[in-house]
Short mmCIF file of C-alpha atoms in Angstrom, two decimals:
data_model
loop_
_atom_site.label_atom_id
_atom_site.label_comp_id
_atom_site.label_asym_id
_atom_site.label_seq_id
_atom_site.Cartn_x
_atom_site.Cartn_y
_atom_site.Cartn_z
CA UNK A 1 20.68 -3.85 68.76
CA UNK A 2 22.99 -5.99 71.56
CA UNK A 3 21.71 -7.13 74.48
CA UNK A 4 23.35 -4.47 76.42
CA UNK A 5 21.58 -1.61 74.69
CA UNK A 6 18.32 -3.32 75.04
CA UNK A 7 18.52 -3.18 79.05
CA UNK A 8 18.79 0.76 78.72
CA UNK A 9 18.42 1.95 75.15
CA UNK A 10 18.52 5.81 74.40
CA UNK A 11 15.96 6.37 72.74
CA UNK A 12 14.08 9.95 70.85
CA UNK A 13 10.93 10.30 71.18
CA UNK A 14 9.34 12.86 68.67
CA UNK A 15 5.18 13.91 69.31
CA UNK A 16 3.04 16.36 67.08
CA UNK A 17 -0.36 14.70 67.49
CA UNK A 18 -1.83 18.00 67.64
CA UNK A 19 -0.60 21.21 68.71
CA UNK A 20 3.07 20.90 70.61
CA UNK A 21 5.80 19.70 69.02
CA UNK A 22 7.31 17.66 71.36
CA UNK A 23 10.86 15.53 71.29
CA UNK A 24 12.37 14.01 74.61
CA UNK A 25 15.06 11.79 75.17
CA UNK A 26 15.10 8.84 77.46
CA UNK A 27 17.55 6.42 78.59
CA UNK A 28 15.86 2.96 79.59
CA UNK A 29 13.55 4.69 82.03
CA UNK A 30 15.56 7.29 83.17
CA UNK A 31 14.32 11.25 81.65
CA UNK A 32 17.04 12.88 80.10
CA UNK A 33 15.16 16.37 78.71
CA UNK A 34 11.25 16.87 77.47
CA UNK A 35 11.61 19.53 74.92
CA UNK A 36 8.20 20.77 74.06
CA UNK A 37 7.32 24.11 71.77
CA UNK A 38 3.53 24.61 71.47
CA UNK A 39 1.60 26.64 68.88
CA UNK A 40 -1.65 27.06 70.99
CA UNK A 41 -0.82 31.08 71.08
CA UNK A 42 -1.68 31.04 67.51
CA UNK A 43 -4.65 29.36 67.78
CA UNK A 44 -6.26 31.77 70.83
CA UNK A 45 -7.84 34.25 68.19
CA UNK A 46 -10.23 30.83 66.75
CA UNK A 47 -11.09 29.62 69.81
CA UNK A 48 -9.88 26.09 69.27
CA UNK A 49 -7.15 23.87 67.39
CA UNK A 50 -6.80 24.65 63.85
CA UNK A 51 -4.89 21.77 62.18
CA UNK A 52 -3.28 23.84 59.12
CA UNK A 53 -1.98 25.90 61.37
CA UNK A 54 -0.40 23.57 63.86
CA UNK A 55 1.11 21.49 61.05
CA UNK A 56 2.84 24.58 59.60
CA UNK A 57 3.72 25.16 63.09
CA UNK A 58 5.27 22.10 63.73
CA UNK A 59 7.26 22.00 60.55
CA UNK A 60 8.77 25.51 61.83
CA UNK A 61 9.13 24.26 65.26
CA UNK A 62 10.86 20.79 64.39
CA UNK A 63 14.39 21.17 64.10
CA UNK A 64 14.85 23.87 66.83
CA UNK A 65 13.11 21.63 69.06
CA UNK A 66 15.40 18.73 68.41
CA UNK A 67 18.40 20.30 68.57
CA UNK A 68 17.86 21.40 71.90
CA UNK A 69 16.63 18.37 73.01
CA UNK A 70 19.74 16.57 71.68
CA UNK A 71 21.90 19.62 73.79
CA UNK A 72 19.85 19.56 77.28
CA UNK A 73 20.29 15.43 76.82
CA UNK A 74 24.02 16.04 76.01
CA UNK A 75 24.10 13.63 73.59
CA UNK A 76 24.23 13.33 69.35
CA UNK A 77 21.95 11.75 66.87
CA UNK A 78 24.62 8.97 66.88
CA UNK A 79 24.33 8.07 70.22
CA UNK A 80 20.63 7.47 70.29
CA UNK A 81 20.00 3.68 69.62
CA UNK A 82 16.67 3.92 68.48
CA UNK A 83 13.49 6.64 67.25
CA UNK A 84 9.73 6.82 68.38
CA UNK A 85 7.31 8.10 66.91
CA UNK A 86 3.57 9.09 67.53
CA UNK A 87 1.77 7.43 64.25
CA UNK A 88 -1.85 8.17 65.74
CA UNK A 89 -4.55 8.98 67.15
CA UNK A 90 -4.45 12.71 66.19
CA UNK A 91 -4.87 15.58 63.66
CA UNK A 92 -3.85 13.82 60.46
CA UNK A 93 -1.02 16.76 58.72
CA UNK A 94 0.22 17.40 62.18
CA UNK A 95 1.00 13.34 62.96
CA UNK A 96 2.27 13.21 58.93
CA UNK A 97 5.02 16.16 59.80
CA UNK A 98 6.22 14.03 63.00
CA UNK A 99 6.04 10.67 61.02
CA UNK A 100 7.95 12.22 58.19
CA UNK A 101 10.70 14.04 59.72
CA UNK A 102 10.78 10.83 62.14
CA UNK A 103 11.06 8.74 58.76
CA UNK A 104 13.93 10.96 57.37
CA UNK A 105 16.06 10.66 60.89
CA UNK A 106 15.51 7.05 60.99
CA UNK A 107 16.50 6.95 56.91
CA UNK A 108 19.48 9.31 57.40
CA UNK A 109 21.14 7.78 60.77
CA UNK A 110 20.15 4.04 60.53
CA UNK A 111 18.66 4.41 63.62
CA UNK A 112 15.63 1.25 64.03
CA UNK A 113 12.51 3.53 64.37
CA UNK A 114 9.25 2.94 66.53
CA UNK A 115 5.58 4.04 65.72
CA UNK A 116 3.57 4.28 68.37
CA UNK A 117 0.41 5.02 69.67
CA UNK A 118 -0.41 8.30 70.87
CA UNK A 119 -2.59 7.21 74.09
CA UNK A 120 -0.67 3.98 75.25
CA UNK A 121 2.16 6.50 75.81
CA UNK A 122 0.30 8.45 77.98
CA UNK A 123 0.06 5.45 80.26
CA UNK A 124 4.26 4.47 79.62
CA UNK A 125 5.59 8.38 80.85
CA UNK A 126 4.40 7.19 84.16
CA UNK A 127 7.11 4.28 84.51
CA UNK A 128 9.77 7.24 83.89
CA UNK A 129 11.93 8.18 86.93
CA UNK A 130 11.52 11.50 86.87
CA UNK A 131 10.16 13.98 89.82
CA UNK A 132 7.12 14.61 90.52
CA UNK A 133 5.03 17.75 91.40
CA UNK A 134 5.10 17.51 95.13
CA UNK A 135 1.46 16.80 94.59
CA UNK A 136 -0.53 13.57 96.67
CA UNK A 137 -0.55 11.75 94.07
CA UNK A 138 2.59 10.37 92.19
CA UNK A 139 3.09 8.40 88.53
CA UNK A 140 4.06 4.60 88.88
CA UNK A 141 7.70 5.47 89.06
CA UNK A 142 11.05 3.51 87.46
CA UNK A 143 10.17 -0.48 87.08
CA UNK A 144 7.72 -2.90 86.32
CA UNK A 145 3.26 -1.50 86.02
CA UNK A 146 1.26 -2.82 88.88
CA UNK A 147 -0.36 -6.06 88.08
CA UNK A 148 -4.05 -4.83 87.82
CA UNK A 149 -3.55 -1.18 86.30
CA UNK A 150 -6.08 0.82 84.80
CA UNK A 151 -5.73 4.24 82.69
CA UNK A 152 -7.90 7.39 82.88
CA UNK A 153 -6.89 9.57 80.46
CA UNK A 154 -8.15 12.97 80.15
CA UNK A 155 -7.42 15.13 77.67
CA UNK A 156 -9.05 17.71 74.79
CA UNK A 157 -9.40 14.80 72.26
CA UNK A 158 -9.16 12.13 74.54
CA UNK A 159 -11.58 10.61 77.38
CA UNK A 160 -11.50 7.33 77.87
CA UNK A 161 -10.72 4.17 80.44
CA UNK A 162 -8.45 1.58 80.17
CA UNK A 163 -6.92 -1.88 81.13
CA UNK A 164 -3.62 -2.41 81.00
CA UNK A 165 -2.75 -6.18 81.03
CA UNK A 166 0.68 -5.38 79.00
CA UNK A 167 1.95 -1.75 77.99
CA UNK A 168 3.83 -3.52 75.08
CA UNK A 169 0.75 -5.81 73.72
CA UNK A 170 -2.34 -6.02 75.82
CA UNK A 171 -4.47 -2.72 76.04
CA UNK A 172 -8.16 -2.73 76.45
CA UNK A 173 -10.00 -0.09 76.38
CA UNK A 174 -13.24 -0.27 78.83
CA UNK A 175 -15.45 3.55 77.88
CA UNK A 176 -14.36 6.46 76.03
CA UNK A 177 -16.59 9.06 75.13
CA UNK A 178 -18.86 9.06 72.46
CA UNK A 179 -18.62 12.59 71.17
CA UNK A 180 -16.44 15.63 72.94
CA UNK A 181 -14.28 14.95 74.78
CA UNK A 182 -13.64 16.81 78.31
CA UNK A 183 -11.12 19.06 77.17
CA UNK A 184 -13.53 19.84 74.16
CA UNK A 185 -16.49 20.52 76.41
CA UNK A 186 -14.43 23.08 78.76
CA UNK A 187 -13.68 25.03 75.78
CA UNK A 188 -17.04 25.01 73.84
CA UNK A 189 -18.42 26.11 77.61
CA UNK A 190 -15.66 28.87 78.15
CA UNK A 191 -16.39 29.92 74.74
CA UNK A 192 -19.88 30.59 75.75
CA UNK A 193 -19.29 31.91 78.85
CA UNK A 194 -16.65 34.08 77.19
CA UNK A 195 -13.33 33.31 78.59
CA UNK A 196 -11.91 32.90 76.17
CA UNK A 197 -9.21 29.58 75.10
CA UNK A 198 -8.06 27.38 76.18
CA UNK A 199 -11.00 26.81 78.66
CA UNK A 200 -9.82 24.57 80.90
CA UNK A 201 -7.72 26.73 83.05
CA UNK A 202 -9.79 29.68 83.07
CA UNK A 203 -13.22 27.39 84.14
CA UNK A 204 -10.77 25.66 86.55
CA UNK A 205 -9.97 28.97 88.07
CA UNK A 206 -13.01 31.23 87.93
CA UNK A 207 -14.61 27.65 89.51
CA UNK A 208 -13.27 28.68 93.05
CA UNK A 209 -15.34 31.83 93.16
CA UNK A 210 -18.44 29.77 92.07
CA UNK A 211 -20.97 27.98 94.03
CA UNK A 212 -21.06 23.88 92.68
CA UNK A 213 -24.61 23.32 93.77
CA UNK A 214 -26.06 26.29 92.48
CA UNK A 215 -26.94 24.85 89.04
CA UNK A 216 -27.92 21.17 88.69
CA UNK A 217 -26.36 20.40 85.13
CA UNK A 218 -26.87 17.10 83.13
CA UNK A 219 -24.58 14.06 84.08
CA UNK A 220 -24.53 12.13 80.95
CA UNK A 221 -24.86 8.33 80.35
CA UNK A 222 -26.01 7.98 83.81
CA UNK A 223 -29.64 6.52 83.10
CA UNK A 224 -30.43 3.39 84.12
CA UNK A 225 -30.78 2.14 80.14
CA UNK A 226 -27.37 3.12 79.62
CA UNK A 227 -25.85 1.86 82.82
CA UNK A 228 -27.44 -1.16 83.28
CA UNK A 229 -26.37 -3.62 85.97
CA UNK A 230 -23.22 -4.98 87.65
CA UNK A 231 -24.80 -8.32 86.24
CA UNK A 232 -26.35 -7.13 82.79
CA UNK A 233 -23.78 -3.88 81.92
CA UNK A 234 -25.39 -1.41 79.14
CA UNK A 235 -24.33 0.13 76.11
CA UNK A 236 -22.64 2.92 77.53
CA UNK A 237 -21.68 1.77 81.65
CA UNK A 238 -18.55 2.77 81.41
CA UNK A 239 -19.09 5.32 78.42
CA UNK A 240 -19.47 9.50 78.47
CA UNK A 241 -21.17 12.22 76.87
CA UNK A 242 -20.38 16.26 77.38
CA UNK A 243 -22.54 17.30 74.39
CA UNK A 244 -25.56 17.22 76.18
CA UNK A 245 -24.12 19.21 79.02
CA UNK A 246 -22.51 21.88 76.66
CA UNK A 247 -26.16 22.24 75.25
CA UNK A 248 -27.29 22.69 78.99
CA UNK A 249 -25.14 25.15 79.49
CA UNK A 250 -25.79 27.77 76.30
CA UNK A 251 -29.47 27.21 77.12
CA UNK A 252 -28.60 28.15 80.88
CA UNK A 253 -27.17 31.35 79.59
CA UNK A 254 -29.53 32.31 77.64
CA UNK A 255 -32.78 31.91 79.82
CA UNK A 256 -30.34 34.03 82.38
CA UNK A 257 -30.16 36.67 79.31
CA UNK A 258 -33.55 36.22 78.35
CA UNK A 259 -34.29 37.42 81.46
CA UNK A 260 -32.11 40.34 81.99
CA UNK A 261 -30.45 38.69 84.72
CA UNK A 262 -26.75 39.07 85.01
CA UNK A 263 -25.21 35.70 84.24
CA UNK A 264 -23.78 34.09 87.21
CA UNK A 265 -20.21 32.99 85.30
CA UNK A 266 -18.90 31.58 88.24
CA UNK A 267 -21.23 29.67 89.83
CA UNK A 268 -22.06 27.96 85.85
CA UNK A 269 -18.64 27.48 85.34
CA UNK A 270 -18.30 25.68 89.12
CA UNK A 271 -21.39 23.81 88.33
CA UNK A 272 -20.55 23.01 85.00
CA UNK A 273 -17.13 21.38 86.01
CA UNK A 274 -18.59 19.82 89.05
CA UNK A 275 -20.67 17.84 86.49
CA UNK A 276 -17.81 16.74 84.55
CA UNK A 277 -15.72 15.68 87.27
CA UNK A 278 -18.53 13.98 89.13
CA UNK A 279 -19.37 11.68 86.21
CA UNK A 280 -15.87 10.76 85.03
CA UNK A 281 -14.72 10.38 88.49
CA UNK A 282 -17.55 8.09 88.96
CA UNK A 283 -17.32 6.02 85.88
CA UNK A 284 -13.47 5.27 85.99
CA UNK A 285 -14.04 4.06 89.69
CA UNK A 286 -16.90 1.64 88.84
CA UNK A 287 -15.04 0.28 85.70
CA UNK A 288 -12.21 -0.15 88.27
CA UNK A 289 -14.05 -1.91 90.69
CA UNK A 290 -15.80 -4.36 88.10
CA UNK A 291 -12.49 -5.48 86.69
CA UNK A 292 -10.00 -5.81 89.68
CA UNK A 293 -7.93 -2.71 88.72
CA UNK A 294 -6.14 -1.64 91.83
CA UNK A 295 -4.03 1.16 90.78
CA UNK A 296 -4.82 4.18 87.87
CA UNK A 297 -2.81 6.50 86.16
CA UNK A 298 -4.52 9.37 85.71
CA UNK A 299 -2.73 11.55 82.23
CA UNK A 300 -3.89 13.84 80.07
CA UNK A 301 -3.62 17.60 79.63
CA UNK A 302 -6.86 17.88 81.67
CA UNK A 303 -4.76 15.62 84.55
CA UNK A 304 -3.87 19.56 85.45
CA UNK A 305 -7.45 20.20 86.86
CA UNK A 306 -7.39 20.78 90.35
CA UNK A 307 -11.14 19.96 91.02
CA UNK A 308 -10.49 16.44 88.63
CA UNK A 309 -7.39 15.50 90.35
CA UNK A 310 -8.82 16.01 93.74
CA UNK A 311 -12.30 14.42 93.26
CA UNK A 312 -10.61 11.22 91.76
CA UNK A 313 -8.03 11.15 94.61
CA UNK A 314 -10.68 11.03 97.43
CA UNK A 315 -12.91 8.34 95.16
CA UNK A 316 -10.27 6.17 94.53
CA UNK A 317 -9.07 6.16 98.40
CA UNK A 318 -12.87 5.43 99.29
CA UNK A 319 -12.53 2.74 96.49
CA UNK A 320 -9.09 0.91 97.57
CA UNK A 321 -7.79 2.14 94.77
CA UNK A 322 -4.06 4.05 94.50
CA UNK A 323 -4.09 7.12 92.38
CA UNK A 324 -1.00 7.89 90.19
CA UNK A 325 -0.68 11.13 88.80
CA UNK A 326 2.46 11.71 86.89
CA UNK A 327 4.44 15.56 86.63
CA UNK A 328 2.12 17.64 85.15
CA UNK A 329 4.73 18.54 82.23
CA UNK A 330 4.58 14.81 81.35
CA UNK A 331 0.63 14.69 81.63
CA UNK A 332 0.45 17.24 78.51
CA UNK A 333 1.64 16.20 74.89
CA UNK A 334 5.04 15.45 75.12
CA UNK A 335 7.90 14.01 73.44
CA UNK A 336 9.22 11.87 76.71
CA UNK A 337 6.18 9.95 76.51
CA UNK A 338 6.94 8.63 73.17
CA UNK A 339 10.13 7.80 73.89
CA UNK A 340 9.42 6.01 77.40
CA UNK A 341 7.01 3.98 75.37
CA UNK A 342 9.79 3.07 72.21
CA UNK A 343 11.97 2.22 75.36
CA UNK A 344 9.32 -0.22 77.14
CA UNK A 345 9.27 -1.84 73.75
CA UNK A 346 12.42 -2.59 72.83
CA UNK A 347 13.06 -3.76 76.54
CA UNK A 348 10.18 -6.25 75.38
CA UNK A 349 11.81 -7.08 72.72
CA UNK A 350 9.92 -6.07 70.22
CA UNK A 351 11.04 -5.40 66.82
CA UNK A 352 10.94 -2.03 64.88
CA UNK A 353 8.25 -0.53 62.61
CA UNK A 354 10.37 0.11 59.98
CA UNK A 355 9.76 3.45 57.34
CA UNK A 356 6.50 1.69 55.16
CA UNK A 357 3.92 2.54 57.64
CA UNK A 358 1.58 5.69 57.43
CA UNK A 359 0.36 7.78 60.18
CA UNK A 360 -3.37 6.78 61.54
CA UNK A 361 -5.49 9.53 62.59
CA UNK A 362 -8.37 6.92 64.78
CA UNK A 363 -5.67 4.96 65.71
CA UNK A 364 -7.36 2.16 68.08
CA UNK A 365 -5.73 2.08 71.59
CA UNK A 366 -5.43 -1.64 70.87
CA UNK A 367 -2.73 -0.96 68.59
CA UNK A 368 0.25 -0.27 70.93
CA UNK A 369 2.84 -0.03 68.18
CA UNK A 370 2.88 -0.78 64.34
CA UNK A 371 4.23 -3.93 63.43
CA UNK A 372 7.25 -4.02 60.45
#
């Protein structure tokens, strides 16, 4: 690739970590289309994700999907410079459809082609220059991360906190969760609560009828033995849980039942997300403050909560710390985000994956990119 094209490649960006296929085309940082189809329709009747059917989905949904990309973008497979692809984390046969029909491009057009991974990109859509919401908040914008930047990404597979010394080599990641994940939580609860899925848009709504402080629920990893000090951190400071909340909840519901009380949907599903919120918010902030990071990008599909975005605004003003929120279109799964990632990298410098690699379902966020 010549200098020149390495200032501003064009680069594809192709996503099917889960359920939306996803291919967007970028040009250095500049956003020329997101082209997203999602299957989550077909997964409503199950209540939840099932891989077999998103990776049949996303074999239908490929082609379509890049050929209007390729038309909004107005350009041809021959004028992109280079491919990106999402190698991991995710749902193994939907990640081996992208990887392979990413493969096959890169085979057929000679293009150099990128594997990436499928969190750091969350992080790189925010150094696109593309509008934002008209929200407070908005994403890092076209140029060069803030020195100290942290990452809190929020998602349904995905909670976790990170430092971001490099987006091309240096990610570390400071607490995750150690078994659901928020946007797993909010539809276990709305499955219990029966709203049906996904959950987090109908909690997030029916919240604003509810009443917060009406049910105390479970913040998890907050004891002392899993905090621990400023001085002496424990296992799990910067760490979550939401099982033990989901738990709280069904057993909430059923004492209400047991009863023959009318259950109080609202206020549980205001208290219930109140408890979420309140112990993210308040673990990203405190890993911020312990390691100097001055500015966060918040991403994830669950970025798209109202009561998340707005508790972690006011937290991280109290904190000295400046909130970046990117579009919400580029928050969700999206192809964009791949390819603003392959574009950081080859800006970098650094070289392609070439075809021999295999998609990685646990992925660690350490990995930014597979190496040739």
């Amino acid at each position: 690739m010549s200098a020149a094209l390495s200032t501003q490649p064009l680069v594809l960006g192709i996503e099917s970590s889960c359920d939306e296929t996803g291919v967007g085309i970028v040009r250095g940082t500049t956003l020329l289309t997101n082209t997203v189809s999602s299957s989550m329709d077909e997964h409503v009747r199950f209540g939840g994700v099932i891989p077999e059917i998103a990776s049949r989905a996303h074999l239908d949904a490929f082609v379509p999907t890049l050929q209007e990309s390729l038309h909004e973008a107005g350009v041809t497979l021959d004028d992109i410079d280079a491919i990106a692809v999402t190698s991991g984390p995710g749902l193994a046969g939907a990640l081996m459809v992208g990887v392979c029909a990413a493969k096959a491009l890169a085979v057929a057009t000679g293009k150099p082609l990128y594997a990436i991974n499928h969190l750091v990109a969350h992080v790189g859509v925010g150094l696109l220059d593309a509008k934002n919401d008209g929200g407070a908040a908005a994403g890092l914008g076209a140029g060069e991360l803030p020195e100290n930047l942290g990452a809190l990404l929020v998602s349904g597979g995905h909670t976790e906190i990170l430092r971001i010394r490099s987006i091309t080599d240096d990610v570390e990641l400071l607490g995750s969760t150690i078994d659901d994940a928020a946007g797993e939580a909010y539809d276990k609860v709305a499955r219990i609560l029966g709203l049906g899925y996904p959950g987090g848009p109908a909690i997030d709504k029916l919240a604003r009828q509810g009443n917060p402080k009406s049910i105390r629920f479970p913040r998890g990893l907050t004891q002392p033995k899993y905090m621990g000090t400023a001085e002496e951190k424990g296992p799990h400071r910067y760490d979550w849980s939401f099982s033990g909340l989901k738990t709280a909840v069904a057993r909430c519901v059923e004492q209400f039942e047991a009863r023959g009380e009318d259950v109080p949907v609202a206020d549980i599903a205001a208290a219930f997300q109140e408890a979420v919120v309140d112990v993210i918010t308040s673990k990203a902030v405190l890993a911020c403050r312990e390691h100097g990071i001055t500015d966060l990008l918040l991403g994830g599909g669950v970025a798209a909560n109202s009561r998340l975005r707005e508790l972690t605004g006011q937290r991280c003003a109290s904190a000295g710390i400046k909130l970046h929120v990117p579009p919400l279109n580029l928050c969700t799964d999206n192809g964009a985000m791949v390819a603003a990632l392959g574009a950081q990298l080859i800006m970098a410098g650094i070289g392609p994956s070439g075809v021999s690699f295999a998609p990685d379902s646990s992925m660690p966020v350490t990995t930014v990119s597979v190496p040739a």
